[in-house]
Amino acid sequence: MGQISPERDPVQDRNSVVSAEAASTPEIAVRGRIPSGPAEKYDSSQDLLRWMSEQFDRFGDIYKASIYGASVYVTREPEHAEHVLRGNWQNYTKGQTIKRVALLLGNGLMTSEGEFWRSQRRMIQPAFHRAAIEALCTTITDANVTLLKKWEQAARRGDSINVTRGVSGMVLEVVLRSIFGDDYLTVAQHYNILFEENARNLEFAQAFRSLEKIIFGLATQRRGRKKKEADILGMLLEARDQKTGKAMADRQLVNEIKTLIVAGHETTTSTLCWSWYLLSQNPAVEENLSIELNSMPANQVSKLDELPKFRYARQIIDEAMRLYPPGWLMTRKARKDDRLGKYFVPAGTEIYIPPYFIQRNPNLWEEPERFNPDRFTPGRSTDRHPMAMIPFSAGPRNCIGEVFARVEMQIHIMTCARRLRLRSNETKSPELDVGVNLRSKHDLVMIPELTASAG
Ligand code: HEM
């Protein structure tokens, strides 16, 4: 009796055809080569980030590997990212790692595909237009002023603060207020699980799923009210499909709301925590930031069109996302045969595009491991490949919340760093937790000190 055949490996199948022929045959010239890579499979007990890094050292900017039972091309070439995410994006679906996300979020914007995704994106996009973000600036400022007061009190008492929890609570409040508006107080207590629980396992997924009834309930209540709310839930209830004219089904509404809560929470929190840690390790950068922030009027609500003036604060956030992109790995799967430069991509191949490695690629970045916000001064950014920096991805499936997140992160840094410096007693850089998102393994605990401008 024959053995149960292993999962079909499309690259291996085609590769055997290719290797049976001489490299100079016309067929290979048309198809292109298969990248070289490790003979050994990735063993899931290993740290995937470290393993991928070792393979880049061995094989260069693209390699072929067997990861989680699939044939994968892992690439840190910006041209390849450009091709898969923009140029020929329609040939790619989300890859295997999206299954973990789907378990938590169901079929929402992050995980859906094809015409259904396109129609959902069209309906949700207006909630992230400039006017909507502008309206959120007061909410973001208020949440940060409340957090700052707590941190200032701790500074006066000489207490340390848990930065991860503080930031996570603020980010959760902002995302929940943006979605539920005046109903925030009704929902807030139920969603605390997002910052009280660090694990993102099956139990968490179940607990999170049990919160769906709150969204269903609110949607029903809102439909019964005359007044149309201007928050995201209100906008999604009013949204209509361009072709059919139909509203979103309740089940879909719930999936989309869950997606926005999770996608907007962990990513933003993580970037802000890394920003504080990196600032604490780089006093010269901290000093430059406080010079910039001294020009900021006290107790003023941040306005959207004022934010670009505070360029250095933005550069710090960009540099933190370059070194520690929360979405450190994007995966895609080829629908049909394709090519990546000189390489042939058989249908079914997974393409791993890791912003973490593109953004540390030594061919694209000088001293890639060094924290240096000056690399984002306008003059220095012009000759860089547009795909050298893709923390929010690129192309049609880019992050819908990019502007929202950028505004929120900048207001946080500006509000808090103007009054406080956060010191770290850590001598080693925080250990990484390499999951769907790249986070620090442990909460970041720091010591707040009042700056001169805090008086
Ligand atoms: C620093 C903060 C953030 C980062 C670094 C980030 C990063 C990303 C990345 C890399 C993707 C593409 C994932 C992929 O293609 O596999 C993505 C998609 C997405 N993000 Fe964000 N994100 C952030 C904040 C937010 C916020 C605040 C929201 C909403 C409130 C949000 C909602 C989404 C959604 C819904 C998608 C799926 C879009 C689609 O496929 O059409 N994100 N994000």
Coordinates of C-alpha atoms and ligand atoms in Angstrom, one line a residue, residues 94 109-110 117 121 128 175 259-260 263-264 267-268 271 321 326 330 332 391-393 397-401 404-405 409, ligand 1:
K94 CA -3.7 36.2 1.7
L109 CA -11.8 43.2 6.1
M110 CA -8.4 41.8 7.1
W117 CA -13.5 42.3 0.2
R121 CA -13.6 48.1 1.8
F128 CA -11.3 56.7 7.8
V175 CA -10.6 52.9 19.2
T259 CA -11.5 43.5 13.1
L260 CA -11.1 47.2 13.6
A263 CA -6.2 45.6 14.2
G264 CA -6.1 49.1 15.7
T267 CA -0.3 47.4 16.5
T268 CA -0.5 51.0 17.8
T271 CA 4.8 50.9 18.2
M321 CA 8.2 51.2 13.1
P326 CA 4.1 45.4 14.4
M330 CA 2.8 39.6 5.4
R332 CA 0.4 35.9 0.2
P391 CA 5.0 49.1 8.0
F392 CA 1.4 49.7 6.8
S393 CA 1.9 47.5 3.7
R397 CA -4.8 45.9 0.7
N398 CA -2.8 48.4 2.7
C399 CA -3.8 49.4 6.2
I400 CA -7.1 51.2 6.2
G401 CA -6.2 52.7 9.6
F404 CA -5.8 57.1 12.2
A405 CA -2.8 55.3 13.8
M409 CA 0.7 57.9 17.9
Ligands
HEM1 C1 0.9 51.3 14.1 C2 -0.4 50.9 13.8 C3 -0.7 49.9 12.6 C4 0.1 49.2 11.8 C5 1.6 49.1 11.9 C6 -0.7 48.5 10.9 C7 -0.3 47.6 9.9 C8 -1.1 47.0 9.0 C9 -0.6 46.1 7.9 C10 0.9 45.7 7.7 C11 -1.7 45.7 7.2 C12 -1.7 44.7 6.0 C13 -1.7 43.3 6.5 C14 -1.6 42.3 5.4 O1 -1.7 42.6 4.2 O2 -1.4 41.1 5.7 C15 -2.9 46.2 7.9 C16 -4.2 46.0 7.4 C17 -5.2 46.5 8.1 N1 -5.3 47.4 9.2 FE1 -3.7 48.2 10.1 N2 -2.1 48.8 11.2 C18 -2.1 49.7 12.2 C19 -3.2 50.3 12.7 C20 -4.5 50.1 12.3 C21 -5.6 50.8 12.9 C22 -5.6 51.9 13.9 C23 -6.7 50.2 12.3 C24 -8.2 50.5 12.4 C25 -8.7 51.1 13.4 C26 -6.2 49.2 11.3 C27 -7.0 48.4 10.5 C28 -6.6 47.6 9.5 C29 -7.5 46.8 8.6 C30 -9.0 46.7 8.7 C31 -6.6 46.1 7.7 C32 -7.1 45.3 6.6 C33 -7.2 46.1 5.3 C34 -7.6 45.4 4.1 O3 -7.2 44.3 3.8 O4 -8.4 46.0 3.3 N3 -4.9 49.2 11.4 N4 -2.5 47.0 8.9

